Coordinates of C-alpha atoms and ligand atoms in Angstrom, one line a residue:
X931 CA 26.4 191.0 147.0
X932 CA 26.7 188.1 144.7
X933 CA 27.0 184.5 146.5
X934 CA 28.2 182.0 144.5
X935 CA 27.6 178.3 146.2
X936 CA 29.4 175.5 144.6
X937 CA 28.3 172.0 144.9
X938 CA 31.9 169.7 145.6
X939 CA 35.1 170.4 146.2
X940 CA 36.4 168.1 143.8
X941 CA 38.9 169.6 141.3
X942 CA 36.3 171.1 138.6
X943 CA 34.7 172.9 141.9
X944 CA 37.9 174.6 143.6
X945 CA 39.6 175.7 140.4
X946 CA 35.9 177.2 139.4
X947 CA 35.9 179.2 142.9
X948 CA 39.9 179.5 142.3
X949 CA 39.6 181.6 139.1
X950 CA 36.2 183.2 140.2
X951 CA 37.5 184.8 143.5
X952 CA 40.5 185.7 141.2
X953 CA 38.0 187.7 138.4
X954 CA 35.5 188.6 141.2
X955 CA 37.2 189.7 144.6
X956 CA 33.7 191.5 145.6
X957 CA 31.9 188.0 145.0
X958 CA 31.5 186.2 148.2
X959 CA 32.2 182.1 147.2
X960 CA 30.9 179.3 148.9
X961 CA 32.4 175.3 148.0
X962 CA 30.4 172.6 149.6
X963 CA 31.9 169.2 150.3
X964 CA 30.0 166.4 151.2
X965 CA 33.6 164.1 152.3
X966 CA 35.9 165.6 154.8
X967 CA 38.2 165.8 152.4
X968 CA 38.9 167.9 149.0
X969 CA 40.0 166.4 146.0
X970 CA 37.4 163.9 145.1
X971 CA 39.3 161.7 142.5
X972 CA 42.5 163.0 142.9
X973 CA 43.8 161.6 146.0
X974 CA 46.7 160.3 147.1
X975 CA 47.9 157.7 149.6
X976 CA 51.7 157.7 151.5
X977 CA 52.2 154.0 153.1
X978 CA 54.8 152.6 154.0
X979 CA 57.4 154.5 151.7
X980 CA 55.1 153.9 149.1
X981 CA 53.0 157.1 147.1
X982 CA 49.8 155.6 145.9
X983 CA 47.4 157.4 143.2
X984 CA 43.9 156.5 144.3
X985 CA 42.8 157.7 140.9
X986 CA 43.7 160.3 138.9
X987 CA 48.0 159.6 138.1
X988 CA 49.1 162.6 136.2
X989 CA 48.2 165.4 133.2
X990 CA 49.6 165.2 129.4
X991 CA 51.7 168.8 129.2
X992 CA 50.4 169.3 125.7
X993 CA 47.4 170.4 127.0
X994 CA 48.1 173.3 129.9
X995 CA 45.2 174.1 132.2
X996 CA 46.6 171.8 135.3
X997 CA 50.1 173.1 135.4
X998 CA 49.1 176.7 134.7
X999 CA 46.9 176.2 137.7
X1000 CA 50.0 174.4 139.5
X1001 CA 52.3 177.4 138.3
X1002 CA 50.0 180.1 139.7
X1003 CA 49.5 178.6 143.2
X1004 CA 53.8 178.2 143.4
X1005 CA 53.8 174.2 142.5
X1006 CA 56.5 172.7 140.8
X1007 CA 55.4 169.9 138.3
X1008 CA 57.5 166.7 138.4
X1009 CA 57.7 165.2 134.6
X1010 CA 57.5 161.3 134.1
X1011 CA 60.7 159.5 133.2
X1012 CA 61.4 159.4 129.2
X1013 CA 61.0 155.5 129.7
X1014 CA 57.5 156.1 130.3
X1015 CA 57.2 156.9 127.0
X1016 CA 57.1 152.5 126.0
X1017 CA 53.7 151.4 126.2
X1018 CA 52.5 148.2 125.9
X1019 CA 49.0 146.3 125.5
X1020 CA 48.5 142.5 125.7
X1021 CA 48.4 140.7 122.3
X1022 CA 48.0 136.6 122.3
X1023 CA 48.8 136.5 126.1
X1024 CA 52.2 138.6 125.9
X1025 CA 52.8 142.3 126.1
X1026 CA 53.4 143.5 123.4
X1027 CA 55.2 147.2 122.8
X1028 CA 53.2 149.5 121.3
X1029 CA 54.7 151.5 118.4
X1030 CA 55.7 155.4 118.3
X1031 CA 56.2 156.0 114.4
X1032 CA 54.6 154.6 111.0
X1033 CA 58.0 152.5 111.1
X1034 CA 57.7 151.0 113.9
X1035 CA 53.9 150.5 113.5
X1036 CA 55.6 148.5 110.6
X1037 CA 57.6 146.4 112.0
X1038 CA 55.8 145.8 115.2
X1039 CA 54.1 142.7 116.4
X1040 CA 51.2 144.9 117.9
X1041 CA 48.8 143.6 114.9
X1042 CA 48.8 141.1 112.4
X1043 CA 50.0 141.9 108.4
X1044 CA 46.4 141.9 107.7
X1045 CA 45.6 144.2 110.3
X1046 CA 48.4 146.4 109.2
X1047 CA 46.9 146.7 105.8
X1048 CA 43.3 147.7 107.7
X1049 CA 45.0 150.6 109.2
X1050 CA 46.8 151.5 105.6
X1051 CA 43.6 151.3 104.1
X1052 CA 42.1 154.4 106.1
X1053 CA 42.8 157.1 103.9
X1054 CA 41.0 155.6 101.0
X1055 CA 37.4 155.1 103.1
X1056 CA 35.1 157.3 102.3
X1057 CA 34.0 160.0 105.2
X1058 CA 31.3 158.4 107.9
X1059 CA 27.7 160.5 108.1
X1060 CA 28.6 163.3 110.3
X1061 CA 25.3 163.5 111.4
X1062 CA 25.2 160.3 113.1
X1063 CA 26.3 159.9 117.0
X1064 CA 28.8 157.0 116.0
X1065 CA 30.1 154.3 118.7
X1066 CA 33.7 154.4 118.9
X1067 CA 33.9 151.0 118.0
X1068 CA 31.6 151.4 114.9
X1069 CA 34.0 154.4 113.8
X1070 CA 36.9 152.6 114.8
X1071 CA 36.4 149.1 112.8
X1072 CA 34.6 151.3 109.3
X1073 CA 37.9 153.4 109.7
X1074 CA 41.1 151.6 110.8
X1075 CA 39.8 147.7 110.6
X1076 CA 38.5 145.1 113.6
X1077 CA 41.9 144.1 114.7
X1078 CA 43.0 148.1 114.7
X1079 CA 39.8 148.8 116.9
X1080 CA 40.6 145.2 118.9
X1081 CA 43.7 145.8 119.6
X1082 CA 44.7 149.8 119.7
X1083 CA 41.3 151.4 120.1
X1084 CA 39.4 149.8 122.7
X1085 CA 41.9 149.4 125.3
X1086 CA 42.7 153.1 124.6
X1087 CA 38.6 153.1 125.5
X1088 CA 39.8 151.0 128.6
X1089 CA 42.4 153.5 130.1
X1090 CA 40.5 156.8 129.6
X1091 CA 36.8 155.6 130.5
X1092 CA 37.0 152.0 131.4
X1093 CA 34.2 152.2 128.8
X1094 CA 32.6 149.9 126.2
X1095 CA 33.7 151.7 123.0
X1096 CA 29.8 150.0 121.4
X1097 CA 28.7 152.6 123.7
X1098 CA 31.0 155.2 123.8
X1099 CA 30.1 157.9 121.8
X1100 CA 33.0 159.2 119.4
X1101 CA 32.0 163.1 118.9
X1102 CA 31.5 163.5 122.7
X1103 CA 34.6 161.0 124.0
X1104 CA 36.9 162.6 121.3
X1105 CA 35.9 165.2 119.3
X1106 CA 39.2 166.2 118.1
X1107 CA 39.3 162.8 116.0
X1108 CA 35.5 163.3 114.9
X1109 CA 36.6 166.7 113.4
X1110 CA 39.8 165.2 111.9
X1111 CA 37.1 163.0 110.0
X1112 CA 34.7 165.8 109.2
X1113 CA 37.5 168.2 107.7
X1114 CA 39.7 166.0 106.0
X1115 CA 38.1 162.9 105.3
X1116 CA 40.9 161.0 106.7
X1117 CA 42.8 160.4 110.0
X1118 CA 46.0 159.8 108.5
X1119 CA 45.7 162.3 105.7
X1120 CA 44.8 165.1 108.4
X1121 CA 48.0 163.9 110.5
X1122 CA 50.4 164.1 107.5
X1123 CA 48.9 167.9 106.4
X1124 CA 49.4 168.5 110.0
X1125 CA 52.4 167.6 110.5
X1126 CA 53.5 169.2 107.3
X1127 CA 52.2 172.2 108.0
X1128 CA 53.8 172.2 112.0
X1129 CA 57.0 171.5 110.2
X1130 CA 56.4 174.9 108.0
X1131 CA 56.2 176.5 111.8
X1132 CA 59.3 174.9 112.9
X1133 CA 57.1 173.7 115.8
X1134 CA 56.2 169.6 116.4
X1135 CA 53.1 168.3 114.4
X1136 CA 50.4 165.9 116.2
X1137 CA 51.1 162.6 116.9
X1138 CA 49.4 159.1 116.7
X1139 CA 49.1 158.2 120.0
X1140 CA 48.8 160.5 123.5
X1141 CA 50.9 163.3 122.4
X1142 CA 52.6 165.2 125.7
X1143 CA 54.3 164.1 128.6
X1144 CA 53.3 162.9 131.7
X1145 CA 53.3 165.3 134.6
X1146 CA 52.6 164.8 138.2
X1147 CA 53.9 166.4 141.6
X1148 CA 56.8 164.8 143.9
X1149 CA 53.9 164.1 146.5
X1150 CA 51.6 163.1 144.2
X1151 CA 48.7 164.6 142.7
X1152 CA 47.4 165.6 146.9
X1153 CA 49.7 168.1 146.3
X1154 CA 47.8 170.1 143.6
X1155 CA 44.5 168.9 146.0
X1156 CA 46.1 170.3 149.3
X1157 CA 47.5 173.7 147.7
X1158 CA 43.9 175.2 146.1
X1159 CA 42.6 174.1 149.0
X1160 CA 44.6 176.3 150.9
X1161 CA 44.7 179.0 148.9
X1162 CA 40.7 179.0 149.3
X1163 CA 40.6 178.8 152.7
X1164 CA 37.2 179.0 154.8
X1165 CA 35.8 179.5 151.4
X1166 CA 35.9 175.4 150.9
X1167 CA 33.5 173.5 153.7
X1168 CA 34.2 170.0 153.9
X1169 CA 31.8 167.3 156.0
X1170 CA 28.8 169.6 154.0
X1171 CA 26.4 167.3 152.2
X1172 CA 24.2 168.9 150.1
X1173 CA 20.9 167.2 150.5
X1174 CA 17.9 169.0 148.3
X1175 CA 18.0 172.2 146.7
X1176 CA 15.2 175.1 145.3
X1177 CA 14.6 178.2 143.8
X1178 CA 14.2 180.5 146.2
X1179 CA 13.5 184.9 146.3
X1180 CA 17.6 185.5 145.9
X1181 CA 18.0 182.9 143.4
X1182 CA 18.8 179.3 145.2
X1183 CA 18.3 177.7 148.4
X1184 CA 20.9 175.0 149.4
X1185 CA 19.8 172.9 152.2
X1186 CA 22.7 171.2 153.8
X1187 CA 22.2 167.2 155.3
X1188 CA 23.2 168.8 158.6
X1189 CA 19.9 170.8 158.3
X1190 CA 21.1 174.5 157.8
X1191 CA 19.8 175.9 154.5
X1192 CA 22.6 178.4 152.7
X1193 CA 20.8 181.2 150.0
X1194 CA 22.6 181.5 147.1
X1195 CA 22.6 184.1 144.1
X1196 CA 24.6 181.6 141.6
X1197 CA 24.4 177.8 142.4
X1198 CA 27.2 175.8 140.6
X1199 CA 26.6 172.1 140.3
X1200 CA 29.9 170.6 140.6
X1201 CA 29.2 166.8 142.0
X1202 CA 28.5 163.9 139.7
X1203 CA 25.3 163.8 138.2
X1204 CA 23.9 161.0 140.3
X1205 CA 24.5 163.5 143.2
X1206 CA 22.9 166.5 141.1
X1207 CA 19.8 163.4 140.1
X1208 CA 18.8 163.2 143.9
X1209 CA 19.4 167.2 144.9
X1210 CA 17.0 168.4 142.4
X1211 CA 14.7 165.3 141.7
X1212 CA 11.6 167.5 143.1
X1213 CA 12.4 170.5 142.8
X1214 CA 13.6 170.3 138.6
X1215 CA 12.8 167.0 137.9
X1216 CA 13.9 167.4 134.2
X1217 CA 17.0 168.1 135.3
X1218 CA 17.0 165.4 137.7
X1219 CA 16.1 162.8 134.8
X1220 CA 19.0 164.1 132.2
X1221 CA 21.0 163.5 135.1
X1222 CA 20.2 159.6 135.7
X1223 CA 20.9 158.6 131.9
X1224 CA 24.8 159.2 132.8
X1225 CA 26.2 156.1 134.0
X1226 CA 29.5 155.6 135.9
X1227 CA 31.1 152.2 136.4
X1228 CA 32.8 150.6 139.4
X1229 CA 36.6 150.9 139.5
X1230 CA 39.5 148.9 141.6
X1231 CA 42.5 150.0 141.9
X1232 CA 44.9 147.2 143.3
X1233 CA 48.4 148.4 144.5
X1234 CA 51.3 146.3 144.6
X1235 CA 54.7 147.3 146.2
X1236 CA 57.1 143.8 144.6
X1237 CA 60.4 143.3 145.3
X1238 CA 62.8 144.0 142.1
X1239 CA 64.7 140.8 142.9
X1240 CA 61.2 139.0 142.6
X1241 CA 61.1 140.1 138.7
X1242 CA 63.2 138.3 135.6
X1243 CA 62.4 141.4 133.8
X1244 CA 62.8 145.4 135.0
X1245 CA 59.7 147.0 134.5
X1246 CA 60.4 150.0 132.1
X1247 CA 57.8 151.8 130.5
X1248 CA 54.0 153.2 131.5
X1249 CA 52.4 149.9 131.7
X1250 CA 49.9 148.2 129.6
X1251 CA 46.5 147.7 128.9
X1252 CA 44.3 144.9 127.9
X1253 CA 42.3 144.6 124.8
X1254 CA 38.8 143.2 126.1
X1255 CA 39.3 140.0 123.5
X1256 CA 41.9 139.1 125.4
X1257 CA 40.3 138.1 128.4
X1258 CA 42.2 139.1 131.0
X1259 CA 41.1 139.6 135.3
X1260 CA 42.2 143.3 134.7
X1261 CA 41.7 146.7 132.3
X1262 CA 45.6 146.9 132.6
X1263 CA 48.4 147.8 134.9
X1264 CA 50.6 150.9 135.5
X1265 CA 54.4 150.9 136.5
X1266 CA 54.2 153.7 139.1
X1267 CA 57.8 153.4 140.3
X1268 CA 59.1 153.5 136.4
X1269 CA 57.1 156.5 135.8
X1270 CA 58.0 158.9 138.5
X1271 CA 61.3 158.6 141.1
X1272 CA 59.9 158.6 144.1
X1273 CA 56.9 156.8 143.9
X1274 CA 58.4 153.7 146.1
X1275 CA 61.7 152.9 148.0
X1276 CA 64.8 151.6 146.2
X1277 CA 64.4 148.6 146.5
X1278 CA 61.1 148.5 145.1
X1279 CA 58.6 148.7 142.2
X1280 CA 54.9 150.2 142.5
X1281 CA 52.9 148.6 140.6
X1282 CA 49.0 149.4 140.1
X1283 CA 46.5 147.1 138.0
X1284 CA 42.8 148.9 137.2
X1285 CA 39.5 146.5 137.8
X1286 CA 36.3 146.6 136.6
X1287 CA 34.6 149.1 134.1
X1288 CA 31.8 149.1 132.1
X1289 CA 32.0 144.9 131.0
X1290 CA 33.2 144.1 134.7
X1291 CA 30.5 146.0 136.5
X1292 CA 30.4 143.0 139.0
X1293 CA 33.7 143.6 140.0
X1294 CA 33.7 145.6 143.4
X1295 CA 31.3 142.4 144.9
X1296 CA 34.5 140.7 145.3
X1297 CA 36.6 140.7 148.6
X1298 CA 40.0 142.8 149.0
X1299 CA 41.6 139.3 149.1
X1300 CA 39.6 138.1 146.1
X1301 CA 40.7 141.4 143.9
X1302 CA 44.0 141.4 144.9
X1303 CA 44.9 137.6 144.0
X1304 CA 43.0 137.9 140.7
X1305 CA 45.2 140.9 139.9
X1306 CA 48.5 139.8 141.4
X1307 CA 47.9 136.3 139.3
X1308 CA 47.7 138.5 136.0
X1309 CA 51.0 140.2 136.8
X1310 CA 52.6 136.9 137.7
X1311 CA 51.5 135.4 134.1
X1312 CA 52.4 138.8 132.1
X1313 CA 55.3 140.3 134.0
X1314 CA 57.2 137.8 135.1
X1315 CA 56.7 138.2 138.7
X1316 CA 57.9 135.2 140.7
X1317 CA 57.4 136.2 144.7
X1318 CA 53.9 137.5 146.6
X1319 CA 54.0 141.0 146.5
X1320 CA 55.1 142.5 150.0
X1321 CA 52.7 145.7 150.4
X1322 CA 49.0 145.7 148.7
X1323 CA 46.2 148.2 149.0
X1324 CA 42.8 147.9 147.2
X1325 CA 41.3 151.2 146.9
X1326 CA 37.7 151.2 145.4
X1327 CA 35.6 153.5 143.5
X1328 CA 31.6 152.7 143.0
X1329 CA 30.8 155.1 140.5
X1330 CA 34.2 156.2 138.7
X1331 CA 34.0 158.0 135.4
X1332 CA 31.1 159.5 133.7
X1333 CA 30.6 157.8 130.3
X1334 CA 29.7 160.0 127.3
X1335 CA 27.3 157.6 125.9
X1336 CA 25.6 157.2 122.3
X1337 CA 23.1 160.3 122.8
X1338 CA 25.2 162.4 125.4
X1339 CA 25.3 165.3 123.2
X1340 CA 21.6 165.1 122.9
X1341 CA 21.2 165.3 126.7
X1342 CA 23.6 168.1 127.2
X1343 CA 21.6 170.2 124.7
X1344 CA 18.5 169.0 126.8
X1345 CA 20.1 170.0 129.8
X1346 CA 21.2 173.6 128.1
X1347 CA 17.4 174.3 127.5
X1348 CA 16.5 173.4 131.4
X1349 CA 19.2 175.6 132.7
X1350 CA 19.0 178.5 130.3
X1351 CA 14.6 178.3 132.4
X1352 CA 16.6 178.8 135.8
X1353 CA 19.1 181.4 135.9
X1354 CA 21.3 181.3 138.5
X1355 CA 22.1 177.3 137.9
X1356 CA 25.1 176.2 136.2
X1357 CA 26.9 172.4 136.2
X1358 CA 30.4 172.5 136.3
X1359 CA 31.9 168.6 136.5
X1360 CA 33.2 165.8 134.5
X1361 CA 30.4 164.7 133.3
X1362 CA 30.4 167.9 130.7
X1363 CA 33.0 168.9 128.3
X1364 CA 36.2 166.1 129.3
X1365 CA 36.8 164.0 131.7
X1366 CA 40.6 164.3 132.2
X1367 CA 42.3 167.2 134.6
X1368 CA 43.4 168.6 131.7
X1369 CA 39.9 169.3 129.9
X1370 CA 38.4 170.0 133.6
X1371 CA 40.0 172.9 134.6
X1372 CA 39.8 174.6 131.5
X1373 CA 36.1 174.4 131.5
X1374 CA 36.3 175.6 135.0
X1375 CA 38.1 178.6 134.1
X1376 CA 35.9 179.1 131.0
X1377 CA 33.3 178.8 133.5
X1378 CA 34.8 181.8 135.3
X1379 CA 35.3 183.7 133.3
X1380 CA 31.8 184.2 131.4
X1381 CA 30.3 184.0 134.9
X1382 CA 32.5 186.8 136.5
X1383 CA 31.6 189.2 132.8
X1384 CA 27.7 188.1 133.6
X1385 CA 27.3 187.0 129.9
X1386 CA 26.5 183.8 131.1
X1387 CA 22.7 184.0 133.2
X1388 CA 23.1 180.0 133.5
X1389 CA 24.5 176.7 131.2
X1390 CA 27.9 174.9 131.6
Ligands
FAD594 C1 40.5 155.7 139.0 C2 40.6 157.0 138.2 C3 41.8 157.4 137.6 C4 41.8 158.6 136.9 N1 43.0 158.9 136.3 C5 43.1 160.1 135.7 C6 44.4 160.6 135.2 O1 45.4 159.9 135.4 N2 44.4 161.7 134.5 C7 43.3 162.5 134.3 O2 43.4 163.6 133.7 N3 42.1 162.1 134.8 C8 42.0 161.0 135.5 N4 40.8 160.6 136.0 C9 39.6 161.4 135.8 C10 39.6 162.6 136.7 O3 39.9 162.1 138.0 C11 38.3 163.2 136.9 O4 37.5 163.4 135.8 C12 38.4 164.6 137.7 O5 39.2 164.5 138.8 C13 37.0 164.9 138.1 O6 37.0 166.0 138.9 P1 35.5 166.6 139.3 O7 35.8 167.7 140.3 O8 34.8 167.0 138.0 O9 34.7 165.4 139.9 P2 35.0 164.6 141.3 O10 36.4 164.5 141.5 O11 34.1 163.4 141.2 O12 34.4 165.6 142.4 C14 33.1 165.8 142.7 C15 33.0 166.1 144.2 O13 31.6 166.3 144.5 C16 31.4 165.8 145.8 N5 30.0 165.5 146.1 C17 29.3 164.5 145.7 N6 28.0 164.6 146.1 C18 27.9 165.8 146.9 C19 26.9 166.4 147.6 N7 25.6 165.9 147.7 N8 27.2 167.6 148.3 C20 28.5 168.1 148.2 N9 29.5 167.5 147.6 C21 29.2 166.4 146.9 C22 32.3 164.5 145.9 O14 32.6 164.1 147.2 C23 33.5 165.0 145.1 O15 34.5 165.6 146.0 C24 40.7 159.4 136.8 C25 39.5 159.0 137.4 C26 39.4 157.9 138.1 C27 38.2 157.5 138.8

């Protein structure tokens, strides 16, 4: 019988076993944990009254793989407030609303006149070299203009990757805008015949900025976490490091940090890839080597539980970000408690800044005390905050989000080549194909499926 082992239970790992024991009920399915808990970035905290996100907050709608998933295993999603929908960035020391339609973009103060005529100048620049692996800040500043990329694109950069956009690499961060460049020529052109041709459908066209609407559960983004791992049962083994593995007569031999060894006929690598660097580094050392040019940076997140009589202003809207020219201790905040309804009591706001990132790598050698005061100063100066906070938790992450680098593409086709020479092995994780829930799951289900029909010998 087949036995499929996969390597973490994080959400790309349990909805991989999830739709595999679904296709293949004869398959016998094995998920490995090294933590002794599931999840891995999805976690959430309860604390007094409060519901804190340790990382991942919520999925965009417009994009279904997590609430499909939710919907089969009996959840019911929980949709952000429509005052979540204002989103602000920092701009000369002041938030500053960002604008949902061409007319507002018009008459907003998010960017200068000058910078307005940048971004009115896009559909007249000629189309970049396709073949080149682009920055997203050399794409951004040829296309839209500096103080566009300044101001809109890199702390977009900032709230997906908490990346350097001069590093990021635009076909593998977002294809969907490199292919809006490649077929029409234009970003704004291909919104407008888009939209156009939506409207012909009587459906909604595509929109500027994050299309879709927040979604989350009433307890948090645990409860998605708790639920599959339920529903998998014994098949999910948490406190199981997996320290080395091998090719071995069946197919794979997974040897366990507790010292048992586990054969499998299909080994799915579903950790990051600085896991997958040390598990393999002598028995496939090109894999191993593909696997240490991905680099994750450091994340804080600070929470804040404030008062609402210690504010001037209410706090409606997502939260903000912070362009990198402007300086500032933090990537940017989010308003928990005007997102979702229950996320603190009444009487409070939940508030929760993001630290660190690719250009704050230093970050996590502060102190909890250190973090917290740097962030809670930042809020104080841009939100109007006038009393200490009266609940704080600093939750950090050492290695956070995988960043699709200038030359990722390149090493995913490297790494294609190396597993397509071991059959049996396939990487399932967010270091290929997304990083959001959204683009995750999907692949996992992909995954599945072309696993389940044996198409698929090996590859991602
Ligand atoms: C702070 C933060 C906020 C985020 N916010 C959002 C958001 O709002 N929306 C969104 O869509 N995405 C968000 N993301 C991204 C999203 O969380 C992740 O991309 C997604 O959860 C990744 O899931 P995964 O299973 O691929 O990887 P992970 O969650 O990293 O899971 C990998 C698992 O492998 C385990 N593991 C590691 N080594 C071993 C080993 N040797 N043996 C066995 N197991 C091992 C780990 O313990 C972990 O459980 C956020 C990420 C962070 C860090």
């Amino acid at each position: 019988m087949a036995h499929v082992v996969i390597i973490g239970a994080g959400m790309s790992g349990m909805s991989l076993a999830w739709y595999l024991s679904g296709f293949r009920k004869d398959w016998q399915i094995t998920v490995l944990e090294a933590e002794n808990r599931a999840g891995g970035k999805a976690w959430t905290e309860k604390r007094d009254g409060f519901l804190v996100e340790r990382g991942v907050n919520g999925v965009l709608d417009n994009k279904p793989a997590t609430l499909q998933l939710a919907s089969e295993l009996g959840l019911s999603p929980l949709r952000s407030r429509d005052v979540s929908r204002k989103r602000f960035i920092v701009r000369d020391g002041r938030l500053a609303e960002l604008p949902d339609s061409a007319g507002a973009f018009l008459s907003s103060g998010v960017l200068s006149l000058d910078g307005k005529l940048g971004v009115m100048r896009e559909p007249f620049v000629p189309r970049g070299n396709m073949e080149v692996d682009e920055s997203l800040a050399s794409f951004a500043v040829r296309r839209l203009g500096k103080e566009a990329y300044r101001y809109l694109i890199d702390p977009m950069a900032s709230g997906i990757y908490a990346g350097n956009p001069e590093r990021l690499s635009l076909k593998s961060c977002f294809p969907r805008i490199h292919e809006l460049e490649r077929d029409y020529g234009s970003l704004i052109r291909a919104m407008i015949r888009l939209q156009a041709a939506a409207r012909k459908r009587k459906q909604k066209g595509p929109k500027a900025g994050p299309g879709g609407v927040l979604t989350s559960f009433r307890n948090g983004m645990s409860e998605l976490v708790d639920k599959i791992r339920n529903a998998l049962g014994e098949r999910v083994q948490t406190g199981c490091r997996v320290e080395t593995s091998e090719p071995s007569g069946v197919g794979w031999k997974v040897n366990l940090e507790n010292g048992k060894s586990i054969e499998a006929t299909h080994l799915v690598v579903s950790c990051p890839s600085y896991a997958a660097r040390d598990i393999f580094k002598h028995s496939l050392p090109d894999f191993s080597e593909i696997c240490r040019h991905i680099e994750y940076p450091p994340i804080a997140i600070v929470a804040f539980g404030i008062s609402k009589g210690a504010l001037s202003d209410d706090l409606n809207g997502f939260g903000f970000l912070c362009p990198f020219v402007e300086k500032r201790e933090i990537l940017g905040a989010l308003w928990d408690s005007s997102v979702f309804d229950n996320r603190a009591p009444v009487a409070y706001h939940l508030v929760r800044c993001l630290m660190g990132g690719m250009r704050n790598r230093h970050c996590l050698m502060k102190t909890d005390r250190q973090l917290q005061d740097a962030a809670f100063n930042e809020l104080r100066q841009l939100c109007g905050i006038r009393k200490p906070p009266e609940f704080s938790e600093v939750f950090r992450w050492t290695r956070a989000i995988p960043q699709y680098h200038i030359g990722h593409s390149r090493l995913l086709e490297s790494l294609k080549k190396v597993l397509w020479a071991n059959p049996g092995l396939f990487v399932r994780c967010n270091w290929i194909g997304g990083v959001s829930l959204n683009d995750c799951i999907l692949n996992s289900r992909n995954l599945a499926a072309e696993m389940a029909s044996e198409n698929l010998k090996s590859g991602f």
